[in-house]
């Protein structure tokens, strides 16, 4: 009943908003995206930016560009859609038909605008979901037709946005294995800039599916106008930024149409992935917090639930383990105080035992020699010890040296008449094939059925799609990149339906899959195989622009030269885990780690659910600082890092953020090595929020790789 009323109210508001201008307004508390129907019946975007309050002004807004520009008519730049009709006509002209706004739940409204070609029965629906409190707008489109013959889609954007500013600065996030999410900003001038990937499965290996666009001037953390955009698609994506001769910018976002012409049957609907964006006129920090809040509340699997701390055995043993060794590591997990032991790669296959990464992938049965009593014994041991048990899988892939490959070459993406090319000695299974979807689902389902005590999966994906040819799709090869991702979602959806409470880590060799559609099915992702703490400061920093700390797994390992404290402090900025033989640590280090796990659990709601403020950038100085403020404001945690400062560097006090200037706070350094005394002058002192945010406190030194964790308690 309540929802029905809201729908009605909203429809009314919507009609009122038409305001003689045929205006359609999609708004959140602070962001507005406006459209207008022109006299020619076509739909134009008139505005995107900070929400405008004075509706009498809307009439003055100029048309920025057609909402969803089709190919073949009078526009000479990048289109949102390109279609070839059944009769060979390559044009489309979309006119406004209707629109409707529905309240989906409190503070979440969806507007759907229907456009239709006036000569051909082709419809495009533009969907916009506005999350008022989080200032997030999600958009996608749906293309359908009632022509007699199929039509071909050559491009099919999720979203097209038009902007008009003096200058544009684009920040991209690029990288490679163990070197992810490097940010670089460059101005956009006339012409096109494309960010895309063609890797298919491990799609984000070189380029992350998100960007920051700063308007007029390069945006800062707490000032400037920025648009943050990302695409929810676990495959090839493309963002095209095109500046035209009038210096107007259009951003076209969606699936990468490269090698992906799509034959759309009459009556079939092509649904594009979601493009998700926010706009902030208070700089990048606010835009990140918008994304973090939205992700926790609406998108990330179990976004509002707690997370499991864990001890993983990958870097601790690699493939070299047996049952006895694993049980000893479980004892280490118990001593450490973490919630779970996570068994990594190397536990399966018998004909070609997985003793290295060259064989066995695809044969998901325990290696008898290593684990004579199987996974069951390990689950039992973990349960006896009072911890949970998690397990690694890479179910979309196969080593040619495996029984699966021998039996089912028809399930493998490979070219029938060429030599195979391998990435990490493996090939990708053909998820466009329903039989393969069943197999991949079965990897999880069989393990869960046999061992219901399994509490967690780490789902890896180490190869891009190579040798691109699907034995299943036959003459529809250009559908493969798309059907692969759809097949993956079908599997993930089945897993979610059957095991709704099963947490899973989205791992793709580190950073290879980092999109918000996949994260509907995963509680966290693995940002990088690079676990060196200094490198991780930068990598986590990059991802923090779009992802909340809760979604990023960070493990303390023996990689890197830094102290145990430094490594642990870095990992505690995200979802804490360990991947190290703790028995080999010094007794005081072991005690430190135990206490750190205790601190992490005690402060979890601040660290994983609090508002994050980036205070000092490692990209702009030799230091880094990040702060988390719990929702109530009562507890905050400040992380500071000296990375590689110069000798006798002059350090300025660090100004904090997110506090109440009128309140008083007590500062206490925590996560100290046993017996160590704080060297910070602010330790155990009280300050007003005003002082902390205006004057600041001295926390940086000119020592290398020194870190501090400061708990800030409201008095
Ligand atoms: C790549 C992952 O990122 C690592 O954490 C580990 O699970 C290996 N794969 C195992 O092969």
XYZ file of C-alpha atoms and ligand atoms in Angstrom:
726
model
C 0.000 0.000 0.000
C 2.769 2.379 1.044
C 4.735 1.602 -2.115
C 1.611 2.108 -4.264
C 1.120 5.577 -2.769
C 4.754 6.386 -3.406
C 4.375 5.337 -7.052
C 1.378 7.605 -7.420
C 3.025 10.530 -5.702
C 6.024 10.081 -7.869
C 4.082 9.908 -11.080
C 2.420 13.163 -10.068
C 5.730 14.803 -9.288
C 6.954 13.565 -12.612
C 4.048 15.128 -14.448
C 4.455 18.388 -12.552
C 8.064 18.376 -13.500
C 7.156 18.390 -17.136
C 6.718 22.072 -16.466
C 5.744 23.013 -19.999
C 9.155 21.949 -21.069
C 8.577 18.239 -21.559
C 11.289 17.870 -18.965
C 12.257 14.606 -17.361
C 14.248 14.917 -14.187
C 16.259 12.178 -12.596
C 17.477 13.445 -9.285
C 19.099 12.393 -6.039
C 19.627 14.607 -2.993
C 22.547 16.379 -4.678
C 22.709 15.307 -8.318
C 20.486 16.062 -11.282
C 20.258 14.551 -14.754
C 17.694 16.288 -16.962
C 16.182 15.517 -20.338
C 13.760 17.407 -22.545
C 11.629 16.340 -25.476
C 12.325 18.624 -28.420
C 9.711 19.973 -30.826
C 10.895 17.336 -33.282
C 9.875 14.629 -30.808
C 13.459 13.592 -30.065
C 14.915 13.369 -26.571
C 17.741 15.688 -25.491
C 19.883 15.788 -22.399
C 19.880 19.276 -20.935
C 21.890 18.862 -17.783
C 24.005 16.645 -15.571
C 25.610 17.949 -12.418
C 24.903 19.411 -9.029
C 21.166 19.341 -8.411
C 19.436 22.573 -9.384
C 16.766 23.744 -6.973
C 14.995 26.434 -8.991
C 12.739 24.706 -11.459
C 11.742 28.013 -13.084
C 15.280 28.120 -14.523
C 15.109 24.779 -16.254
C 13.535 26.367 -19.299
C 16.848 28.164 -19.901
C 18.886 24.992 -20.093
C 20.246 24.422 -23.598
C 20.058 21.035 -25.285
C 23.443 19.400 -24.722
C 22.954 16.513 -27.095
C 20.503 13.836 -28.075
C 20.014 11.369 -25.242
C 20.886 8.164 -27.074
C 22.316 9.094 -30.439
C 21.711 6.578 -33.184
C 23.894 6.013 -36.182
C 23.027 6.871 -39.770
C 21.390 10.280 -39.436
C 22.891 13.734 -39.026
C 25.329 13.183 -36.144
C 28.999 12.835 -37.053
C 30.472 11.639 -33.777
C 30.389 8.541 -31.606
C 26.894 7.051 -31.459
C 25.202 5.169 -28.644
C 23.583 2.660 -30.966
C 24.199 1.363 -34.472
C 21.727 -0.988 -36.051
C 21.378 -2.778 -39.368
C 17.747 -3.541 -40.092
C 16.544 -6.756 -41.676
C 16.104 -4.954 -45.004
C 19.683 -3.665 -45.034
C 18.883 -0.107 -43.914
C 21.649 1.101 -41.523
C 19.844 4.006 -39.824
C 17.807 4.596 -36.698
C 15.966 7.670 -35.498
C 14.588 7.475 -32.002
C 11.640 9.558 -30.838
C 10.258 9.962 -27.376
C 7.140 7.894 -26.656
C 6.598 7.981 -22.887
C 8.267 7.834 -19.525
C 7.414 6.651 -16.063
C 8.973 6.969 -12.649
C 8.433 4.374 -9.939
C 9.570 4.390 -6.366
C 11.342 1.042 -5.969
C 11.883 1.499 -2.260
C 12.359 4.391 0.060
C 14.863 6.804 -1.509
C 15.301 4.676 -4.632
C 13.356 5.584 -7.781
C 13.490 4.212 -11.283
C 12.669 6.256 -14.386
C 12.159 4.463 -17.680
C 12.007 6.445 -20.919
C 10.661 4.715 -23.998
C 12.043 5.755 -27.397
C 10.897 4.355 -30.722
C 12.023 4.619 -34.330
C 9.335 6.253 -36.439
C 9.927 4.051 -39.475
C 10.959 0.690 -38.053
C 9.478 -1.175 -35.071
C 12.588 -0.788 -32.914
C 12.268 0.309 -29.283
C 14.899 1.511 -26.886
C 14.137 1.886 -23.208
C 16.479 4.011 -21.154
C 16.467 2.995 -17.486
C 17.701 5.230 -14.687
C 17.721 4.250 -11.031
C 18.397 7.119 -8.663
C 19.643 6.440 -5.118
C 18.777 9.661 -3.358
C 20.845 9.436 -0.214
C 23.966 8.032 -1.865
C 23.799 10.337 -4.921
C 24.255 7.413 -7.276
C 22.510 7.016 -10.629
C 22.512 3.662 -12.391
C 21.590 3.495 -16.070
C 21.145 0.819 -18.679
C 19.205 0.428 -21.894
C 17.029 -2.251 -23.437
C 16.798 -2.721 -27.172
C 14.025 -4.723 -28.772
C 12.228 -4.926 -32.141
C 9.317 -6.437 -33.990
C 10.796 -6.562 -37.479
C 10.246 -9.706 -39.492
C 13.900 -10.589 -39.808
C 16.631 -10.318 -37.158
C 18.469 -7.016 -36.894
C 22.187 -6.628 -36.218
C 23.451 -4.476 -33.380
C 26.914 -3.083 -34.021
C 27.057 -0.963 -30.919
C 24.724 -0.734 -27.974
C 25.735 1.633 -25.208
C 24.553 1.382 -21.639
C 24.707 5.130 -21.311
C 25.468 8.301 -23.168
C 26.194 11.451 -21.184
C 26.800 14.949 -22.524
C 28.808 17.621 -20.733
C 29.788 21.143 -21.531
C 32.731 22.542 -19.567
C 35.770 24.679 -20.253
C 38.203 21.832 -19.622
C 38.007 18.124 -18.956
C 40.515 16.022 -17.038
C 40.238 12.283 -17.224
C 41.728 9.951 -14.616
C 42.183 6.397 -15.802
C 43.163 3.353 -13.732
C 45.547 1.124 -15.630
C 48.133 -1.493 -14.783
C 49.225 -5.043 -15.175
C 49.625 -8.125 -13.026
C 50.975 -7.143 -9.579
C 50.822 -3.482 -10.565
C 47.126 -2.649 -10.580
C 45.002 0.494 -10.428
C 47.632 3.115 -11.245
C 46.001 6.462 -11.620
C 46.953 8.919 -14.297
C 45.162 12.112 -15.176
C 45.277 13.818 -18.551
C 43.316 16.601 -20.198
C 40.766 15.707 -22.859
C 40.969 17.869 -25.931
C 39.359 17.570 -29.361
C 38.928 14.005 -30.509
C 38.510 10.684 -28.841
C 39.983 8.878 -25.904
C 38.989 5.247 -25.463
C 39.393 3.089 -22.383
C 38.563 -0.491 -23.174
C 39.480 -4.118 -22.756
C 39.341 -7.109 -25.066
C 40.446 -9.810 -22.644
C 37.071 -11.470 -22.257
C 37.348 -13.230 -18.908
C 40.205 -11.706 -16.874
C 38.966 -8.505 -18.392
C 40.492 -5.864 -16.130
C 44.083 -7.050 -16.230
C 45.305 -3.870 -17.913
C 42.478 -1.443 -17.432
C 39.952 -1.078 -14.628
C 36.325 -0.492 -15.561
C 36.050 2.947 -13.977
C 37.138 6.539 -14.498
C 37.077 9.960 -12.910
C 36.223 12.977 -14.972
C 37.043 16.378 -13.511
C 35.391 19.430 -14.967
C 37.000 22.804 -15.591
C 40.011 22.075 -13.417
C 41.782 19.066 -12.088
C 39.743 18.051 -9.060
C 41.129 17.770 -5.553
C 40.119 15.515 -2.738
C 37.774 18.041 -1.132
C 36.950 20.478 -3.893
C 36.050 20.581 -7.536
C 33.408 19.066 -9.794
C 33.862 15.414 -10.617
C 31.918 12.659 -12.280
C 32.846 9.116 -11.238
C 31.669 6.396 -13.640
C 31.908 2.629 -13.762
C 30.405 -0.231 -15.727
C 28.976 -3.385 -14.165
C 30.172 -5.897 -16.734
C 32.573 -8.752 -16.069
C 33.919 -8.759 -19.594
C 34.975 -6.477 -22.414
C 33.916 -2.908 -21.769
C 34.500 0.390 -23.495
C 34.323 4.007 -22.387
C 34.606 6.507 -25.230
C 35.208 10.164 -24.410
C 34.780 12.402 -27.399
C 35.246 16.153 -27.449
C 33.635 17.823 -30.450
C 34.566 21.114 -32.176
C 32.329 23.050 -29.748
C 34.286 21.549 -26.849
C 31.290 19.531 -25.738
C 32.099 16.124 -24.339
C 30.096 12.966 -24.775
C 30.805 9.839 -22.771
C 29.586 6.604 -24.287
C 29.829 3.625 -21.936
C 28.989 0.003 -22.376
C 30.074 -3.426 -23.516
C 32.993 -3.181 -25.920
C 31.389 -3.824 -29.315
C 34.742 -5.070 -30.636
C 34.174 -8.387 -32.499
C 30.707 -8.495 -30.953
C 28.043 -7.732 -33.564
C 24.874 -9.069 -32.051
C 22.038 -10.626 -34.045
C 18.836 -9.662 -32.284
C 15.844 -11.842 -33.046
C 12.324 -10.340 -33.327
C 10.861 -10.039 -29.831
C 14.230 -10.581 -28.116
C 15.429 -7.885 -25.732
C 19.074 -6.905 -25.566
C 19.734 -5.596 -22.067
C 22.944 -3.679 -21.665
C 24.948 -3.744 -18.437
C 24.574 -0.990 -15.897
C 26.635 2.157 -16.040
C 26.808 3.611 -12.550
C 27.853 7.144 -11.794
C 27.923 9.843 -9.190
C 28.640 13.537 -9.383
C 30.246 15.575 -6.648
C 30.895 19.261 -6.478
C 32.940 18.700 -3.321
C 35.786 16.790 -4.904
C 36.801 13.182 -5.140
C 36.495 12.243 -1.473
C 32.750 12.828 -1.431
C 32.282 10.919 -4.704
C 34.176 7.933 -3.280
C 32.085 7.959 -0.130
C 28.945 8.007 -2.308
C 30.139 4.861 -4.039
C 31.197 3.181 -0.794
C 27.863 3.804 0.890
C 25.860 2.717 -2.134
C 27.947 -0.428 -2.616
C 27.562 -1.508 0.995
C 23.853 -0.842 1.036
C 22.747 -1.936 -2.420
C 25.299 -3.779 -4.499
C 28.040 -5.736 -2.802
C 27.047 -9.218 -1.657
C 26.279 -9.037 2.066
C 27.397 -5.436 1.964
C 26.026 -4.690 5.401
C 27.267 -7.857 7.078
C 30.548 -8.538 8.842
C 33.524 -10.197 7.176
C 35.662 -13.230 8.072
C 39.306 -12.705 8.960
C 41.391 -15.549 7.629
C 44.700 -17.314 7.237
C 45.368 -18.380 3.642
C 48.094 -20.852 2.663
C 48.981 -19.602 -0.844
C 52.097 -17.575 -0.153
C 52.729 -19.684 2.943
C 53.140 -22.971 1.020
C 52.339 -22.474 -2.673
C 51.682 -25.994 -4.052
C 53.886 -27.652 -1.501
C 51.599 -29.008 1.221
C 49.936 -32.114 2.562
C 47.245 -32.810 5.110
C 49.602 -32.665 8.068
C 51.057 -29.317 7.058
C 47.620 -27.838 6.508
C 46.439 -28.975 9.923
C 49.494 -27.332 11.493
C 48.624 -24.114 9.650
C 45.085 -24.364 11.003
C 46.585 -24.403 14.493
C 48.427 -21.234 13.555
C 45.110 -19.709 12.454
C 43.611 -20.576 15.824
C 46.563 -19.013 17.667
C 46.268 -15.938 15.508
C 42.606 -15.568 16.397
C 41.278 -15.380 12.828
C 37.887 -16.787 11.848
C 38.905 -19.083 9.025
C 41.553 -21.147 7.311
C 41.523 -20.784 3.512
C 42.991 -23.610 1.433
C 44.398 -22.317 -1.849
C 45.401 -23.825 -5.192
C 46.998 -27.284 -5.370
C 44.523 -29.593 -3.588
C 43.017 -31.394 -6.593
C 43.536 -33.744 -9.570
C 44.934 -37.282 -9.593
C 45.858 -38.334 -13.121
C 47.735 -35.033 -13.435
C 48.084 -33.885 -9.820
C 48.115 -30.143 -9.402
C 51.638 -29.851 -8.062
C 52.246 -26.774 -10.209
C 50.251 -24.513 -12.496
C 50.915 -26.576 -15.618
C 48.421 -29.355 -14.966
C 45.307 -30.615 -13.229
C 43.060 -27.581 -13.595
C 39.544 -28.845 -14.285
C 39.822 -32.098 -12.304
C 38.120 -31.095 -9.084
C 38.845 -34.127 -6.946
C 41.235 -34.151 -4.047
C 44.753 -35.358 -4.816
C 44.879 -38.614 -2.875
C 48.585 -38.424 -2.247
C 48.364 -35.000 -0.627
C 44.993 -35.325 1.047
C 44.268 -39.034 1.598
C 41.213 -38.270 3.713
C 39.994 -35.546 1.424
C 38.571 -32.119 2.089
C 36.179 -33.716 4.590
C 39.029 -34.334 6.994
C 40.173 -30.713 6.703
C 36.680 -29.343 7.296
C 36.376 -31.656 10.303
C 39.723 -30.531 11.734
C 38.881 -26.863 11.242
C 35.510 -27.353 12.901
C 37.109 -29.162 15.839
C 39.482 -26.266 16.264
C 36.647 -23.764 16.232
C 37.472 -22.064 12.927
C 35.794 -22.081 9.549
C 37.149 -23.657 6.390
C 37.319 -21.990 2.977
C 38.557 -23.318 -0.345
C 40.059 -22.040 -3.629
C 38.622 -22.929 -7.035
C 39.150 -21.741 -10.586
C 36.151 -23.400 -12.196
C 36.062 -21.529 -15.536
C 39.461 -22.797 -16.639
C 41.266 -25.929 -17.747
C 44.858 -27.054 -18.178
C 45.322 -28.968 -21.445
C 47.068 -31.497 -19.244
C 43.922 -32.598 -17.429
C 41.285 -35.286 -17.634
C 38.643 -32.651 -18.287
C 40.441 -31.504 -21.430
C 40.903 -35.093 -22.564
C 37.208 -35.851 -22.116
C 35.666 -32.563 -23.128
C 37.699 -30.636 -25.616
C 34.315 -29.507 -26.984
C 33.871 -27.495 -23.766
C 37.044 -25.495 -24.302
C 37.283 -22.179 -26.119
C 39.876 -22.935 -28.802
C 40.341 -22.522 -32.532
C 39.662 -25.788 -34.319
C 42.448 -25.426 -36.864
C 45.278 -23.658 -35.069
C 47.896 -24.323 -32.409
C 46.712 -23.343 -28.957
C 48.115 -20.347 -27.165
C 48.155 -20.533 -23.393
C 48.044 -17.889 -20.723
C 49.368 -19.381 -17.464
C 49.294 -22.784 -19.165
C 45.530 -22.862 -19.339
C 42.476 -22.303 -21.493
C 39.036 -20.920 -20.798
C 35.928 -23.099 -20.714
C 33.073 -22.141 -23.000
C 30.517 -20.655 -20.638
C 28.183 -19.870 -23.522
C 27.420 -23.610 -23.463
C 24.734 -24.596 -20.891
C 26.502 -27.918 -20.301
C 29.611 -25.997 -19.266
C 27.508 -23.736 -17.054
C 26.236 -26.886 -15.319
C 29.771 -28.134 -14.900
C 30.988 -24.857 -13.408
C 27.999 -24.629 -11.092
C 28.708 -28.254 -10.173
C 32.219 -27.417 -8.975
C 30.713 -25.385 -6.135
C 27.591 -27.485 -5.730
C 29.435 -30.817 -5.537
C 31.854 -29.503 -2.958
C 29.034 -28.003 -0.908
C 26.942 -31.156 -1.152
C 29.814 -33.407 -0.147
C 31.213 -31.029 2.473
C 28.448 -28.733 3.720
C 30.882 -27.360 6.296
C 32.736 -25.352 3.632
C 32.161 -21.754 4.631
C 33.844 -19.732 1.886
C 35.093 -19.868 -1.692
C 37.937 -18.026 -3.338
C 36.952 -17.997 -7.038
C 39.998 -17.429 -9.202
C 40.245 -16.636 -12.925
C 43.782 -16.416 -14.223
C 43.462 -16.397 -17.987
C 41.960 -13.988 -20.467
C 40.130 -15.666 -23.343
C 42.716 -16.726 -25.895
C 42.151 -18.741 -29.117
C 38.728 -17.173 -29.392
C 36.276 -19.656 -30.875
C 33.304 -21.375 -29.277
C 32.583 -24.925 -30.429
C 29.059 -24.387 -29.088
C 28.104 -21.094 -30.784
C 29.065 -22.304 -34.257
C 28.012 -19.556 -36.737
C 27.372 -17.008 -33.959
C 30.996 -16.484 -32.935
C 30.500 -12.738 -32.577
C 28.213 -13.453 -29.598
C 30.902 -15.250 -27.646
C 32.308 -12.396 -25.563
C 28.783 -11.480 -24.489
C 27.442 -15.003 -23.997
C 30.499 -15.872 -21.934
C 29.653 -13.199 -19.392
C 25.956 -14.017 -19.458
C 26.838 -17.678 -18.837
C 29.014 -16.670 -15.911
C 26.165 -14.649 -14.387
C 23.769 -17.590 -14.811
C 26.156 -19.761 -12.828
C 26.754 -17.155 -10.149
C 23.019 -16.538 -9.825
C 22.379 -20.257 -9.335
C 25.035 -20.377 -6.640
C 23.560 -17.342 -4.933
C 20.067 -18.844 -5.048
C 21.150 -22.178 -3.637
C 23.756 -20.891 -1.145
C 22.619 -17.368 -0.308
C 24.826 -17.063 2.760
C 28.028 -18.331 1.253
C 30.714 -15.633 1.216
C 33.029 -15.684 -1.808
C 36.137 -13.805 -2.852
C 36.328 -12.586 -6.440
C 39.909 -13.326 -7.347
C 41.368 -12.975 -10.778
C 45.093 -13.230 -10.362
C 44.682 -9.922 -8.539
C 42.659 -7.090 -10.012
C 41.524 -8.998 -13.109
C 37.867 -8.687 -12.188
C 36.790 -5.571 -10.372
C 33.326 -4.603 -11.438
C 30.125 -3.993 -9.567
C 27.998 -6.564 -11.396
C 30.317 -9.380 -10.330
C 30.359 -7.956 -6.822
C 26.649 -8.716 -6.482
C 27.839 -12.290 -6.045
C 31.039 -11.730 -4.089
C 31.644 -10.365 -0.637
C 35.113 -9.074 -1.514
C 37.723 -9.060 -4.274
C 41.451 -9.639 -4.419
C 43.033 -6.385 -5.593
C 46.494 -7.717 -6.391
C 48.891 -10.627 -6.097
C 51.394 -8.009 -5.083
C 51.299 -8.169 -1.296
C 54.367 -6.056 -0.666
C 52.977 -3.519 1.794
C 54.415 -0.430 0.094
C 52.999 -1.517 -3.252
C 49.709 -2.323 -1.585
C 49.400 1.229 -0.208
C 49.281 2.464 -3.791
C 47.075 -0.317 -5.142
C 44.528 -0.055 -2.320
C 44.620 3.707 -2.684
C 43.689 3.422 -6.370
C 40.807 1.038 -5.769
C 39.570 3.094 -2.808
C 38.172 5.667 -5.231
C 35.389 3.259 -6.154
C 35.340 0.400 -3.663
C 34.742 0.356 0.078
C 37.434 -1.115 2.339
C 35.053 -3.964 3.127
C 35.198 -5.205 -0.467
C 38.989 -5.431 -0.683
C 40.878 -8.398 0.716
C 44.337 -7.552 2.012
C 46.686 -10.172 3.399
C 49.785 -9.898 5.535
C 52.523 -11.955 3.869
C 56.281 -12.330 4.022
C 56.652 -10.394 0.788
C 58.576 -7.152 1.291
C 61.155 -5.948 3.729
C 58.909 -3.913 5.984
C 58.280 -4.629 9.639
C 55.451 -6.917 10.666
C 53.698 -3.891 12.080
C 53.908 -1.938 8.833
C 52.636 -4.888 6.799
C 49.775 -5.518 9.196
C 48.790 -1.858 9.379
C 48.553 -1.722 5.574
C 46.355 -4.830 5.458
C 44.127 -3.489 8.216
C 43.023 -0.649 5.949
C 40.952 -3.270 4.113
C 39.494 -6.685 4.930
C 42.277 -8.222 6.985
C 43.763 -11.631 6.295
C 47.124 -13.373 6.637
C 49.043 -15.544 4.211
C 52.184 -16.426 6.103
C 53.600 -19.157 8.371
C 53.042 -17.403 11.665
C 54.989 -20.116 13.549
C 58.099 -18.799 11.828
C 57.571 -15.331 13.261
C 59.312 -14.092 16.392
C 57.230 -14.529 19.575
C 56.692 -10.759 19.866
C 55.548 -10.624 16.238
C 53.110 -13.447 16.880
C 51.750 -11.589 19.890
C 51.521 -8.405 17.840
C 49.536 -10.170 15.095
C 47.126 -11.664 17.636
C 46.528 -8.246 19.139
C 46.111 -6.712 15.694
C 43.416 -9.262 14.828
C 41.725 -8.346 18.130
C 41.912 -4.645 17.282
C 40.566 -5.268 13.807
C 37.572 -7.162 15.146
C 36.920 -4.582 17.843
C 37.055 -1.751 15.307
C 35.483 -3.580 12.373
C 32.411 -1.366 12.130
C 34.666 1.691 11.838
C 37.204 0.176 9.453
C 34.827 -1.617 7.126
C 31.601 0.381 7.435
C 32.812 3.845 8.356
C 33.248 6.854 6.101
C 36.686 6.896 4.515
C 38.723 10.085 4.179
C 41.926 10.086 2.140
C 44.141 12.606 3.936
C 47.611 12.331 2.405
C 48.248 10.793 -0.995
C 51.204 8.446 -1.542
C 51.139 9.620 -5.166
C 51.788 13.217 -4.157
C 54.171 12.825 -1.215
C 56.367 10.281 0.535
C 53.640 9.618 3.054
C 50.100 8.361 3.105
C 47.229 8.788 5.527
C 43.681 7.511 5.539
C 41.004 7.855 8.160
C 37.798 5.950 8.847
C 34.967 7.515 10.823
C 32.284 5.292 12.266
C 28.706 6.232 11.357
C 27.916 7.545 14.847
C 31.142 9.579 14.816
C 32.104 8.134 18.218
C 35.090 6.152 16.975
C 37.556 6.908 14.220
C 40.782 5.277 13.164
C 43.674 7.089 11.531
C 46.350 5.247 9.522
C 49.580 7.059 8.750
C 52.542 5.819 6.728
C 56.008 7.193 6.107
C 57.039 5.503 2.887
C 60.373 6.756 1.575
C 60.793 10.265 2.933
C 63.874 12.360 2.246
C 66.359 13.005 5.026
C 65.339 15.948 7.238
C 62.157 16.428 5.290
C 59.952 19.145 6.734
C 56.668 17.570 7.603
C 53.506 19.529 8.098
C 50.901 18.556 10.671
C 48.235 16.290 9.216
C 44.727 17.722 9.191
C 42.020 15.185 9.915
C 38.506 15.088 8.476
C 35.003 13.861 9.181
C 34.963 14.907 12.851
C 32.631 17.252 14.677
C 34.473 20.554 15.244
C 32.515 21.105 18.429
C 33.330 17.769 20.045
C 36.367 16.698 22.000
C 38.361 13.610 21.072
C 40.992 11.492 22.753
C 43.797 10.049 20.605
C 45.500 6.772 21.397
C 48.068 4.936 19.335
C 47.202 1.258 18.958
C 48.667 -1.758 17.126
C 52.023 -1.347 18.844
C 54.691 -4.026 19.016
C 54.735 -5.560 22.508
C 56.778 -3.355 24.805
C 57.015 -0.463 22.310
C 56.156 3.064 23.435
C 54.410 5.569 21.240
C 56.648 8.277 19.824
C 53.722 10.392 18.748
C 53.269 13.600 20.672
C 49.500 13.383 20.193
C 49.249 10.000 21.907
C 46.883 9.981 24.882
C 45.999 13.655 24.355
C 42.662 15.341 23.934
C 41.812 17.772 21.136
C 38.736 19.427 19.767
C 37.504 18.323 16.353
C 38.119 21.898 15.251
C 41.810 21.696 16.185
C 42.301 18.308 14.584
C 40.706 19.405 11.328
C 42.097 22.955 11.187
C 45.541 22.836 12.775
C 46.271 19.128 12.598
C 48.719 16.870 14.400
C 52.328 15.893 13.686
C 52.292 12.247 12.646
C 54.876 11.963 9.878
C 58.602 11.423 10.301
C 61.569 11.160 7.967
C 62.050 7.478 8.728
C 61.376 4.863 6.091
C 58.363 2.525 6.219
C 57.002 3.585 9.572
C 53.311 3.353 10.301
C 50.909 4.400 13.019
C 47.338 3.499 13.853
C 45.557 6.001 16.019
C 42.208 5.338 17.600
C 40.194 8.522 18.037
C 37.408 8.426 20.578
C 34.750 11.067 20.998
C 34.595 12.170 24.629
C 46.196 -16.240 -8.384
C 45.650 -15.657 -7.118
O 45.576 -14.264 -7.210
C 46.517 -16.090 -5.937
O 46.059 -15.490 -4.758
C 46.491 -17.585 -5.846
O 45.206 -18.014 -5.484
C 46.934 -18.196 -7.157
N 46.209 -17.674 -8.270
C 46.778 -19.681 -7.132
O 47.084 -20.252 -8.325
